[in-house]
Structure formats: structure tokens, C-alpha cells
Short mmCIF file of C-alpha atoms in Angstrom, two decimals:
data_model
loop_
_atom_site.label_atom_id
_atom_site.label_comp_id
_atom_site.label_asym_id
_atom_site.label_seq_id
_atom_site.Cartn_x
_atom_site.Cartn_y
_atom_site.Cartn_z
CA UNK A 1 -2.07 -35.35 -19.20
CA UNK A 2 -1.38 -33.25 -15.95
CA UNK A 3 2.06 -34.15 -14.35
CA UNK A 4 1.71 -36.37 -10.59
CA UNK A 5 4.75 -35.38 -9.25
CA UNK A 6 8.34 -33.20 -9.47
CA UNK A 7 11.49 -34.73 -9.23
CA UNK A 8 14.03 -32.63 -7.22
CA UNK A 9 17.65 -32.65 -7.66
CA UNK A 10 20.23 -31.16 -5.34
CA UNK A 11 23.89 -30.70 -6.43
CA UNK A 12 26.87 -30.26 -4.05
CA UNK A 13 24.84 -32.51 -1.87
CA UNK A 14 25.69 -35.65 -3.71
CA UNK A 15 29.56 -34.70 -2.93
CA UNK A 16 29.76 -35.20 0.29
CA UNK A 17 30.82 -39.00 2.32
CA UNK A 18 27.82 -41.05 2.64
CA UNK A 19 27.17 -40.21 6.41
CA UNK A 20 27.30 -36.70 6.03
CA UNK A 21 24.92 -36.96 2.56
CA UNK A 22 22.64 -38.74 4.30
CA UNK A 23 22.07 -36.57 6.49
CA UNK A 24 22.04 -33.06 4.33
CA UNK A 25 19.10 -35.02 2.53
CA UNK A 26 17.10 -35.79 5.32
CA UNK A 27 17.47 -32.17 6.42
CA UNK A 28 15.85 -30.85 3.00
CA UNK A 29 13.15 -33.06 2.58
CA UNK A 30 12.26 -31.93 6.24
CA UNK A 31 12.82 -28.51 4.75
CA UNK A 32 10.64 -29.35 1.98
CA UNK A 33 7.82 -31.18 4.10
CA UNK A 34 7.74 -28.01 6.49
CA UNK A 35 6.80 -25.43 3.15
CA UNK A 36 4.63 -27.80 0.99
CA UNK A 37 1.49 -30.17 1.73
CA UNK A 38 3.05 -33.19 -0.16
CA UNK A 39 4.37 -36.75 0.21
CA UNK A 40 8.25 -36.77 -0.58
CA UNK A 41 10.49 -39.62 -0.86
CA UNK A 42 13.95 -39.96 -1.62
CA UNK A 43 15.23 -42.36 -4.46
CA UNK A 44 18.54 -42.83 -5.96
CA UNK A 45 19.53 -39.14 -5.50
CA UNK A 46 16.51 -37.75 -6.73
CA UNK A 47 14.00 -36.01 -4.31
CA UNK A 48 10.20 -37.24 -5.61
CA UNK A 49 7.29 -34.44 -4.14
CA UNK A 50 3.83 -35.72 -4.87
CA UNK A 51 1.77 -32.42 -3.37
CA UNK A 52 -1.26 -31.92 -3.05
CA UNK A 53 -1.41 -28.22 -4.86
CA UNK A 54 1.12 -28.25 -7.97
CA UNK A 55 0.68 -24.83 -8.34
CA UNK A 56 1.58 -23.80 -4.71
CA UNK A 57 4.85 -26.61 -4.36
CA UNK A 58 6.14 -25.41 -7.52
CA UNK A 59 6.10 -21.50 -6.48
CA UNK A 60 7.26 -22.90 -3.05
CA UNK A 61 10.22 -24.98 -4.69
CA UNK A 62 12.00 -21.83 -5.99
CA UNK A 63 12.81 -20.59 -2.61
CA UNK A 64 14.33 -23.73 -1.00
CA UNK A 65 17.96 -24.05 -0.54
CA UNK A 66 19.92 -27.45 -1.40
CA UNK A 67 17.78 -27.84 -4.63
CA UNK A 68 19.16 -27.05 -8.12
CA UNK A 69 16.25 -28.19 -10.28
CA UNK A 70 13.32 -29.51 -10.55
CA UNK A 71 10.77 -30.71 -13.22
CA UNK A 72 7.06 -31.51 -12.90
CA UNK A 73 6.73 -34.97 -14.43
CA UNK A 74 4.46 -37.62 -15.35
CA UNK A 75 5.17 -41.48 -13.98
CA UNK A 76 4.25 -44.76 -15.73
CA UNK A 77 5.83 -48.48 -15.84
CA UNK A 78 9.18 -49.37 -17.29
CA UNK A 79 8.20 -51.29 -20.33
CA UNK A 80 7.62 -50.35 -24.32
CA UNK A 81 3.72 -50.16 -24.19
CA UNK A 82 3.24 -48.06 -21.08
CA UNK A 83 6.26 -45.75 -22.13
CA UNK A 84 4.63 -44.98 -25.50
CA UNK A 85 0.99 -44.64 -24.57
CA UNK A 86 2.07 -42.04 -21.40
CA UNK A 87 4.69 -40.75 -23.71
CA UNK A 88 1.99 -40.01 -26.83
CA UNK A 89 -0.22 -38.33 -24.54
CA UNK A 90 2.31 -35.80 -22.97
CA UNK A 91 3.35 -35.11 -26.67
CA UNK A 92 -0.82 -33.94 -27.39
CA UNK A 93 0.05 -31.95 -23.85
CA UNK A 94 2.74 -30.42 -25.57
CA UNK A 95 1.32 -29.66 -29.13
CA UNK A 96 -1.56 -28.56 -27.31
CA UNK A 97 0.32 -25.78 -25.55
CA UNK A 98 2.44 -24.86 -28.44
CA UNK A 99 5.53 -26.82 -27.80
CA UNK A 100 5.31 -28.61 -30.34
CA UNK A 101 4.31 -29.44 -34.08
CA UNK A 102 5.33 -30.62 -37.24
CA UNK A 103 8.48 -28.09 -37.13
CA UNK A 104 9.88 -28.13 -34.01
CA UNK A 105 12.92 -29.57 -33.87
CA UNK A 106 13.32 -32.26 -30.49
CA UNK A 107 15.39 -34.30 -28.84
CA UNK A 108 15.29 -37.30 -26.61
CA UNK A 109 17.47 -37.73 -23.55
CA UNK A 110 17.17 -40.79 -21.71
CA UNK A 111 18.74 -41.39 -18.33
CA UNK A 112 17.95 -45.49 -17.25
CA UNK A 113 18.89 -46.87 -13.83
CA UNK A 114 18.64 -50.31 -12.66
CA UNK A 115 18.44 -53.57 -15.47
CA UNK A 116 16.33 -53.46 -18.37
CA UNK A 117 16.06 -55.33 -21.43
CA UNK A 118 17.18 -52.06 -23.54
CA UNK A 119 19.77 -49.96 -23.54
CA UNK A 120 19.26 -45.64 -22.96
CA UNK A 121 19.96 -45.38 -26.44
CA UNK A 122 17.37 -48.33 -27.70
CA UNK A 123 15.01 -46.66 -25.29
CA UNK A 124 15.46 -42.92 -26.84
CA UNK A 125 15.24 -43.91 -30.39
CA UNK A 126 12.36 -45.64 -29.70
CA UNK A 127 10.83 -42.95 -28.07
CA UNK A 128 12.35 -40.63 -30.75
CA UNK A 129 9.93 -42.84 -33.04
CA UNK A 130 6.76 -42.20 -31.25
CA UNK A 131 7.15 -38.72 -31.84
CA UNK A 132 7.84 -38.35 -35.41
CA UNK A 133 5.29 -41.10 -36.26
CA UNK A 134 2.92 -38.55 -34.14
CA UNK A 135 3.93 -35.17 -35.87
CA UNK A 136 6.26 -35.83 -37.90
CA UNK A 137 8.57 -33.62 -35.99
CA UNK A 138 12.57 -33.49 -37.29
CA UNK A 139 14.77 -34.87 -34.66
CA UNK A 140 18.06 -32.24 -34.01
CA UNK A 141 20.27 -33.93 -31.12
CA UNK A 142 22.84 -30.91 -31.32
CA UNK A 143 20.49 -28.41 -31.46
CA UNK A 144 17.05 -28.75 -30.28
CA UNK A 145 13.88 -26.22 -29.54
CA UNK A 146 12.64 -28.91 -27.05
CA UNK A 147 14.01 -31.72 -24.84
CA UNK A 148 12.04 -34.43 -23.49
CA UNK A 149 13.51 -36.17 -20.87
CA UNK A 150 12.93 -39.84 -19.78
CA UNK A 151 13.80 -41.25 -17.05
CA UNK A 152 13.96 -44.99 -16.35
CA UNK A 153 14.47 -46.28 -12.87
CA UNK A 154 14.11 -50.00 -12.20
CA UNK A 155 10.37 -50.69 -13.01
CA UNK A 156 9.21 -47.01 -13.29
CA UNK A 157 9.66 -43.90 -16.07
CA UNK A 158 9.24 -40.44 -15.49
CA UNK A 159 8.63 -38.20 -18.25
CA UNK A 160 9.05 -34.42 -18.21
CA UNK A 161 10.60 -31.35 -20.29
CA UNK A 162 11.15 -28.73 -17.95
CA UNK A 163 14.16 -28.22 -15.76
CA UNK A 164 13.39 -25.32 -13.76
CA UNK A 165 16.20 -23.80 -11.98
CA UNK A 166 16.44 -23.82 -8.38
CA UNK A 167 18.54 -21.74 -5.37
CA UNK A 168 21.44 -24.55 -5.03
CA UNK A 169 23.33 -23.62 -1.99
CA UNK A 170 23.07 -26.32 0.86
CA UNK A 171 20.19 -27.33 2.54
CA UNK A 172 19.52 -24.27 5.78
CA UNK A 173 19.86 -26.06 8.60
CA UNK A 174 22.83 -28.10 7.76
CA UNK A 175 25.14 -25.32 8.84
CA UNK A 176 24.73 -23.96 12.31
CA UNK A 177 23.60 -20.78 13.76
CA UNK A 178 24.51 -17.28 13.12
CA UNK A 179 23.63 -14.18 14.85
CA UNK A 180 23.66 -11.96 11.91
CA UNK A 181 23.57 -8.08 12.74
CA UNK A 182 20.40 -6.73 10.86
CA UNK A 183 18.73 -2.56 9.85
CA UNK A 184 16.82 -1.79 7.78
CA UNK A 185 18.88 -1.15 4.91
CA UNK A 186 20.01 -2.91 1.91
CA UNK A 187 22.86 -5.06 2.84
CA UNK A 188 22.44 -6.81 6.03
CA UNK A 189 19.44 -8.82 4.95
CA UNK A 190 21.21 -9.75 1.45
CA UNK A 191 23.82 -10.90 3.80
CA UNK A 192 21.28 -12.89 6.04
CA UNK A 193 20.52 -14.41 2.84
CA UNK A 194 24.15 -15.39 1.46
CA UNK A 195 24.50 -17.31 4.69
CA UNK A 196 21.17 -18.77 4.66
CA UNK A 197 22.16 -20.25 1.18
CA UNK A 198 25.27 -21.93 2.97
CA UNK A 199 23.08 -23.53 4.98
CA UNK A 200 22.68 -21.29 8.21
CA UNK A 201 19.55 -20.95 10.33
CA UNK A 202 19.75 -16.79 10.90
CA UNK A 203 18.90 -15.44 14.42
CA UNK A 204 18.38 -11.26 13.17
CA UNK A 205 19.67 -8.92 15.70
CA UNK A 206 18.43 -5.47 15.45
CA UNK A 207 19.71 -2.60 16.97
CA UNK A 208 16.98 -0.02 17.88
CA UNK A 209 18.81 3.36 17.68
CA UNK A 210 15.53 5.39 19.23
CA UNK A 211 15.80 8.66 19.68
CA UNK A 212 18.46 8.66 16.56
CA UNK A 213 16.28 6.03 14.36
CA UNK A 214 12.67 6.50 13.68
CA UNK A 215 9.69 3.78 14.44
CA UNK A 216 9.82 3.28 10.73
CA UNK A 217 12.94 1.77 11.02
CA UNK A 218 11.45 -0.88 13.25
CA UNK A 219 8.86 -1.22 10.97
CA UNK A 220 10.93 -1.64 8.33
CA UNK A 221 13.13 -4.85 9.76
CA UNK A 222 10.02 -6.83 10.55
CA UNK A 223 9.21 -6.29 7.11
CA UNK A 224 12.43 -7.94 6.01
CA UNK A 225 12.58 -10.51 8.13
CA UNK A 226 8.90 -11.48 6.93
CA UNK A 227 10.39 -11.62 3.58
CA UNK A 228 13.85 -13.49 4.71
CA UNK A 229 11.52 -15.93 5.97
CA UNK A 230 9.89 -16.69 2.86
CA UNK A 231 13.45 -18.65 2.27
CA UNK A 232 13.59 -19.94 5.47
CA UNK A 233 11.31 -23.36 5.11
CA UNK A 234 12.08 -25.79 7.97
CA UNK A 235 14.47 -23.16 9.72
CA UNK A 236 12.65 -19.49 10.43
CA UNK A 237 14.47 -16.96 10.99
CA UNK A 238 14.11 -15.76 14.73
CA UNK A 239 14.20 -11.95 15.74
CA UNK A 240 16.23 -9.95 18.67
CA UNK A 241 15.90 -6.35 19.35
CA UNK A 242 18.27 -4.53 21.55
CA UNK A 243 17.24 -0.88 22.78
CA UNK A 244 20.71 0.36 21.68
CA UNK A 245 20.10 4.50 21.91
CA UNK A 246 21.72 4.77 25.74
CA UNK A 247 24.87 3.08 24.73
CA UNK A 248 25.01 5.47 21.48
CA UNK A 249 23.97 8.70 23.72
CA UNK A 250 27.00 7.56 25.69
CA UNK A 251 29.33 7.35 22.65
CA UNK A 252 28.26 10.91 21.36
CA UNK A 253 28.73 12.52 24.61
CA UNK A 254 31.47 11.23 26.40
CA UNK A 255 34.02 10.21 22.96
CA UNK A 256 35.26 12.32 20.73
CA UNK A 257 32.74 13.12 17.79
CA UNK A 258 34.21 11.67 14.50
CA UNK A 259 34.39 8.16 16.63
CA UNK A 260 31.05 7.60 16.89
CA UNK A 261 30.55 5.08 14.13
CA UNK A 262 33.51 3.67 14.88
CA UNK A 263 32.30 2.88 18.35
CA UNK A 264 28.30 1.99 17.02
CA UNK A 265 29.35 -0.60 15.39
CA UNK A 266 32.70 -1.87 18.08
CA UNK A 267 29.13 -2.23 20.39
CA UNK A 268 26.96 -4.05 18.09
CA UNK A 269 29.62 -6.98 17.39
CA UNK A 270 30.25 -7.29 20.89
CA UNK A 271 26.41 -7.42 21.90
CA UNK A 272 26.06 -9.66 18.90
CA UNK A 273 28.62 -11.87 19.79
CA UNK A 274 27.28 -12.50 23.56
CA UNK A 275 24.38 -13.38 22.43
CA UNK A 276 25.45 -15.85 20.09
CA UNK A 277 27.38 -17.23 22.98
CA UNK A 278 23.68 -17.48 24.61
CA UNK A 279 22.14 -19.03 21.68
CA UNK A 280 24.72 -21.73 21.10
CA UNK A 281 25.31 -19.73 17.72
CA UNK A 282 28.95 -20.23 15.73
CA UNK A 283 29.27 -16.96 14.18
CA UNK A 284 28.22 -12.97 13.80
CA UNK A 285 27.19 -11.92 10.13
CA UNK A 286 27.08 -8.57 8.97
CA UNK A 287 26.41 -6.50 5.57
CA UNK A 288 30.10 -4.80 5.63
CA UNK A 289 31.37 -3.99 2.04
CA UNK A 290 34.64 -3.45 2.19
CA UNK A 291 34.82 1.00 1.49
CA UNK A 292 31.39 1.35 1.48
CA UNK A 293 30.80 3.30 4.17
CA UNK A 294 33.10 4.83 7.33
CA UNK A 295 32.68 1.68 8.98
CA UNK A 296 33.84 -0.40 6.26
CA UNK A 297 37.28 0.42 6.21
CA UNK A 298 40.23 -2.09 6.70
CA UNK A 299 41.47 0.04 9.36
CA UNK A 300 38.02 0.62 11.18
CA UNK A 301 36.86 -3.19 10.22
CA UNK A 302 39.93 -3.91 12.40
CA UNK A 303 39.12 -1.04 15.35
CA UNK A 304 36.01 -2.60 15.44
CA UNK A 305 36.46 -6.53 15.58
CA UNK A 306 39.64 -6.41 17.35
CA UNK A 307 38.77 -7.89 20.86
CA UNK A 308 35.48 -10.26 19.75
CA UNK A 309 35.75 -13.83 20.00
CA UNK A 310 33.43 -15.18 18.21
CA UNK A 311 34.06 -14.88 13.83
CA UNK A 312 32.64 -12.54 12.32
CA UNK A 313 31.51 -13.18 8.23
CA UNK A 314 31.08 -10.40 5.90
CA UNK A 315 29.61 -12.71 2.91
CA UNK A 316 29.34 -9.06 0.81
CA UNK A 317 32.74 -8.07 1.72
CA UNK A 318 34.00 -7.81 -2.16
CA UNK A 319 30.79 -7.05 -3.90
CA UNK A 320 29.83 -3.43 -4.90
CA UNK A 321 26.31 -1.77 -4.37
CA UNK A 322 25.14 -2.75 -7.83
CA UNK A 323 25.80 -6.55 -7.25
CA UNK A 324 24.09 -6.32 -3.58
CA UNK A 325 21.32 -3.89 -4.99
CA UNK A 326 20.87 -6.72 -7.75
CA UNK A 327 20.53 -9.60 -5.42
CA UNK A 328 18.38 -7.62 -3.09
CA UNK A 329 15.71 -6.83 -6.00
CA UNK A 330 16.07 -11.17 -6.90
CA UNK A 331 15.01 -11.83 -3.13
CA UNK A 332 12.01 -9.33 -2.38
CA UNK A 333 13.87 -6.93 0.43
CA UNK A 334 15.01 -4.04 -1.91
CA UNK A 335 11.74 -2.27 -1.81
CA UNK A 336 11.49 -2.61 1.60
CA UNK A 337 14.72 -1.40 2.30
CA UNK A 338 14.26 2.28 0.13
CA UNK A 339 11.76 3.45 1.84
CA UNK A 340 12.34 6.85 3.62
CA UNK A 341 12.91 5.74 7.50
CA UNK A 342 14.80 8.71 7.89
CA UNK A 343 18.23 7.35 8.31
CA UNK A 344 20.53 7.55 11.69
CA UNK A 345 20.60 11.14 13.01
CA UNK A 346 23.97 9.92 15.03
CA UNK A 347 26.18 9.92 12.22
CA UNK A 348 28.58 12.76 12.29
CA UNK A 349 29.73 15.15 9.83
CA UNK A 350 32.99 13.41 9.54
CA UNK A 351 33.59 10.02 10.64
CA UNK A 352 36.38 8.56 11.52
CA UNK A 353 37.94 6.52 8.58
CA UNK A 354 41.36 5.86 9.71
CA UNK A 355 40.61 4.76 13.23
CA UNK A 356 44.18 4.47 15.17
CA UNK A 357 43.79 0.76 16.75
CA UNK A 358 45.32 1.67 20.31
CA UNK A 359 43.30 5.25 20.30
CA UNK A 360 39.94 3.04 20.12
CA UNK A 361 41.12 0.69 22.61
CA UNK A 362 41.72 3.58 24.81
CA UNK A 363 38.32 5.55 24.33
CA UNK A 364 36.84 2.40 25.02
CA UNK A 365 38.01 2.37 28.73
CA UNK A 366 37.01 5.92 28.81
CA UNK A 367 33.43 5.33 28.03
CA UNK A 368 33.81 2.05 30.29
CA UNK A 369 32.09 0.04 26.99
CA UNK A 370 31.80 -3.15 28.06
CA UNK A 371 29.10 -1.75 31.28
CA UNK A 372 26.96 0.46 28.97
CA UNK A 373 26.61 -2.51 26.81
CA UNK A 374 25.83 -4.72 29.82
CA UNK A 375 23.19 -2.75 30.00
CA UNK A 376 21.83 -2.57 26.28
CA UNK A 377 21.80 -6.24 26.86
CA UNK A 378 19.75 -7.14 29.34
CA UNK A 379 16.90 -5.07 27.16
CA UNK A 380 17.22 -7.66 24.08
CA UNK A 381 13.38 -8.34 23.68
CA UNK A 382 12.29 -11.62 21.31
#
């Protein structure tokens, strides 16, 4: 007996005040509708999917935010007959794929919602029954090699044993737009991610450091966002570049050396930033890691944030490389973020780590920022 349909199930969801619920469910079955060919219906906080290709929903299904778990099931009618006869042949599924025989050691758990004429527990030892009458298999309620689950709701059961874990997070979409500062290196699209999880649609800014970055670099950020995307059902991520080498010429000649970092990334928040002004975005999101890199000190985090307004979210502020590297290889961008591109040829020997707040604030003026990055931004190509 092949399963008809998979019950979803989403999990901070069901927390929030009726209005707002309501409306974080209708956002992910819209998510859901806009990655898989399938009917979907809500019922008594469960999401039912009846698609068209099982295979294809349930790969699809792994990559949508706002769900927890889901289980392919089989449906039949609320009553003693129909439960046993659908429930015998999902057992001959089962033994037929190794799940179970005359030693495995099972359980029943049966959830029943509406009014019935038997209790959960009638209802579970009576499917308990069918079972070992079947295969004589021992029943172990604190310990078992396999769960079957029944669910009873009003005049219909579902019967499954798999509860396949999902992203969680909140539906994407729910959450409002970011502008989230993206290269082609490890941490920014992990970032991207993190917020997409919390339920923000992701505009990727990318900073095209030509004649310091190579074409590869390019290259490598479409690549990402391609993959990003793959998480992105009912919200796709949409791309920015900025042609950003004039403004960093002009912080390499005209600044002092060990500043230019310092003053690359001062100029990508701030083009960031305006654009999310442009976009009706909320926030800037970047891959900082709090030591990481020059950068990613507290005293340059704060030389380089100081005069934005609009928030800026480091989700991987407190993580190390291992964690990010870990989530990275879970997600599908590490591989595309390791190859060679050649790095940034603007770094300097020794960057500024320490950067003195008021010194910034006064190369700044020097370098007259805020018109060179006029200018980076009127190149910002879709």
C-alpha cells in the first residue's frame, strides 16, 4: 500500500495569537504550493500535501522553512473495519521492506481528534491487536524498534511511521526584507541562510571588487545564490551587484594603508543600507564573526557601523569557523565557496585591528566617502 499524502507539521507556528497564526500558515502553504505540484490543505494544525510526484515533494519538503516534520501517510475512514483492513495492509508494506516481523518489537501511538465511540487508548490496543494477530510481533511501549502512528480526526485516520525531520524556523516570507551583504566565501551565504530560517526574504548584495577580485569571484556568488535559492520556495532570493573597485582604488590611494579594510567594509554597509532604504528592506545582514578576521573586531565592527541607520544583524556573530564550516557543508554552499577565486588582492599586509573611532570618522571626510560611494551606487546592476 503506497502512502496518498504527507502530513506536515510546523512548530513555533502554533504559538503565536490566532491572527498572526493564521496568517504564518497561509504564508507556508503558499511556500509549499510555489516548490511542489500538489493539492495542500490545512486541518486542525496539520498541513495535508497530496502531490502529484511523492518522490519529488518529499526531497522538496526538506528544504522548506516553518515545517518541523513530516510523514508520508496512508488515509482511510474512522471506524474499526476500515482502520484494520488499511492498517493490515501497511503492516505487509512494512514486513515487506524489513520493518517488521515476528521480532520486532512495536508500538502504537494514537492521537484522536473530534468524537468517536472509542477512546485513543481503545483505539491503540485494538490496533496493537491487529498486529500481533498478523506476526505475532511483541508489543514494547517503553522501548520500541518501530512506531506506528494513527491518527484519528473526526471521520478520517491517517496511518504512517515515519517522522522525518524538517528545517523548523518560521515560514520565509513572514519576516521582512533584508539586504544581506554577500562574496563568495563561506560565511555570508550561511548567514543569508540563518535569516532566511527566521523568516526573511534575502535581497544578496555583492560587491564586485574588479581589478582586486577575479571573474571567478562573480562566478562564484551566482553559484551560491543558485544554491540559497534551493531554500527559498515562495520567496527567491533576488541579486544586486555593485561595481565597488573605484571606491576601493580610492581607499588605497588616498587613506592610509592599514585602513583599507576598515574602510571596504564602512562602504559596503553604507551602500547596503541605501539600498535597503530603496527596496523597502528592514535590515543589512552580514557574515561577521566576531575575531575572525580584521574586520571583525569590536573596535572595527564599531568604526565601521557607527553612522548607518538602518540595523545591521550578524546571525554568526558567536559561532567559530567549524560551526559555520559545518552548517555550510548541511546547506550545499561550502564547495562552492573553496574554490580558488584568488582572494582580494586589496588586503594589506597589516590591517588595521584597533581602528580609533574619531581617526575613521576623520579619514572618511578626507576621502569625501559618502560621493565615491554615490557613485558605486548608481552602478548596482539586477
Amino acid at each position: 500500500m503506497k502512502p496518498d499524502l504527507i502530513i506536515a507539521r510546523y512548530g513555533e507556528v502554533g504559538l503565536k495569537s490566532n491572527r498572526v497564526r493564521r496568517r504564518f500558515e497561509n504564508r507556508l502553504i503558499n511556500n509549499i504550493r510555489a516548490s511542489i505540484d500538489a493539492e495542500v490543505k490545512l486541518y486542525q494544525a496539520r498541513i495535508f500535501i497530496f502531490p502529484k510526484d511523492f518522490d519529488d515533494a518529499l526531497e522538496k519538503l526538506e528544504r522548506i522553512f516553518g515545517i518541523v516534520s513530516y510523514s508520508p501517510a496512508i488515509s482511510t475512514k474512522a471506524t474499526f473495519e476500515n482502520i484494520e483492513e488499511s492498517l493490515s495492509s501497511y503492516a505487509e508494506k512494512l514486513h515487506d521492506g524489513g520493518l517488521l516481523d515476528e521480532n520486532t518489537k512495536f508500538a502504537i501511538n494514537c492521537r484522536r481528534v473530534g468524537t468517536h465511540e472509542f477512546s485513543s487508548q481503545e483505539m491503540a490496543s485494538f490496533t496493537g491487536a491487529v498486529i500481533v494477530r498478523k506476526y505475532s510481533s511483541p508489543v514494547d511501549l517503553s522501548n520500541p524498534e518501530l512506531t506506528i502512528y494513527l491518527e484519528v480526526r473526526d471521520n478520517d485516520a491517517y496511518i504512517f511511521h515515519e517522522k522525518i525531520p524538517g528545517l523548523g524556523g518560521l515560514p520565509l516570507g513572514t519576516q521582512g526584507k533584508v539586504v544581506a551583504l554577500v562574496s563568495s566565501g563561506i560565511d555570508s551565504p550561511v548567514a543569508s541562510y540563518l535569516m532566511m530560517k527566521r523568516g526573511c526574504q534575502v535581497i544578496a548584495l555583492y560587491c564586485d571588487n574588479d581589478p582586486y577580485t577575479s571573474s571567478e569571484a562573480l562566478q562564484n556568488f551566482n553559484d551560491l545564490i543558485e544554491q540559497l535559492n534551493l531554500y527559498a520556495s515562495g520567496a527567491p532570493i533576488k541579486k544586486r551587484v555593485v561595481k565597488y573597485g573605484d571606491y576601493l582604488s580610492t581607499c588605497k590611494v588616498e587613506a592610509p594603508e592599514k585602513m583599507t579594510c576598515v574602510l571596504c567594509k564602512s562602504g559596503m554597509y553604507k551602500i547596503a543600507g541605501k539600498l535597503a532604504k530603496e527596496l523597502h528592506a528592514e535590515a543589512v545582514i552580514d557574515g561577521s564573526s566576531l575575531g575572525q578576521v580584521a574586520s571583525q573586531t569590536l573596535p572595527n565592527i564599531l568604526a565601521t557601523r557607527e553612522d548607518l541607520d538602518v540595523p545591521v544583524l550578524s546571525p554568526l556573530i558567536g559561532l567559530d569557523k567549524v560551526e559555520i564550516t559545518r552548517i555550510a557543508e548541511k546547506i550545499g554552499t561550502f564547495e562552492i565557496s573553496k574554490r580558488d577565486d584568488g582572494g582580494c588582492k586589496a588586503v594589506p599586509k597589516y590591517p588595521e585591528t584597533k581602528a580609533d573611532l574619531e581617526f575613521v570618522k576623520q579619514i572618511k571626510e578626507d576621502i569625501n566617502q559618502d560621493e565615491a560611494l554615490e557613485k558605486a551606487f548608481k552602478t548596482i546592476e539586477h
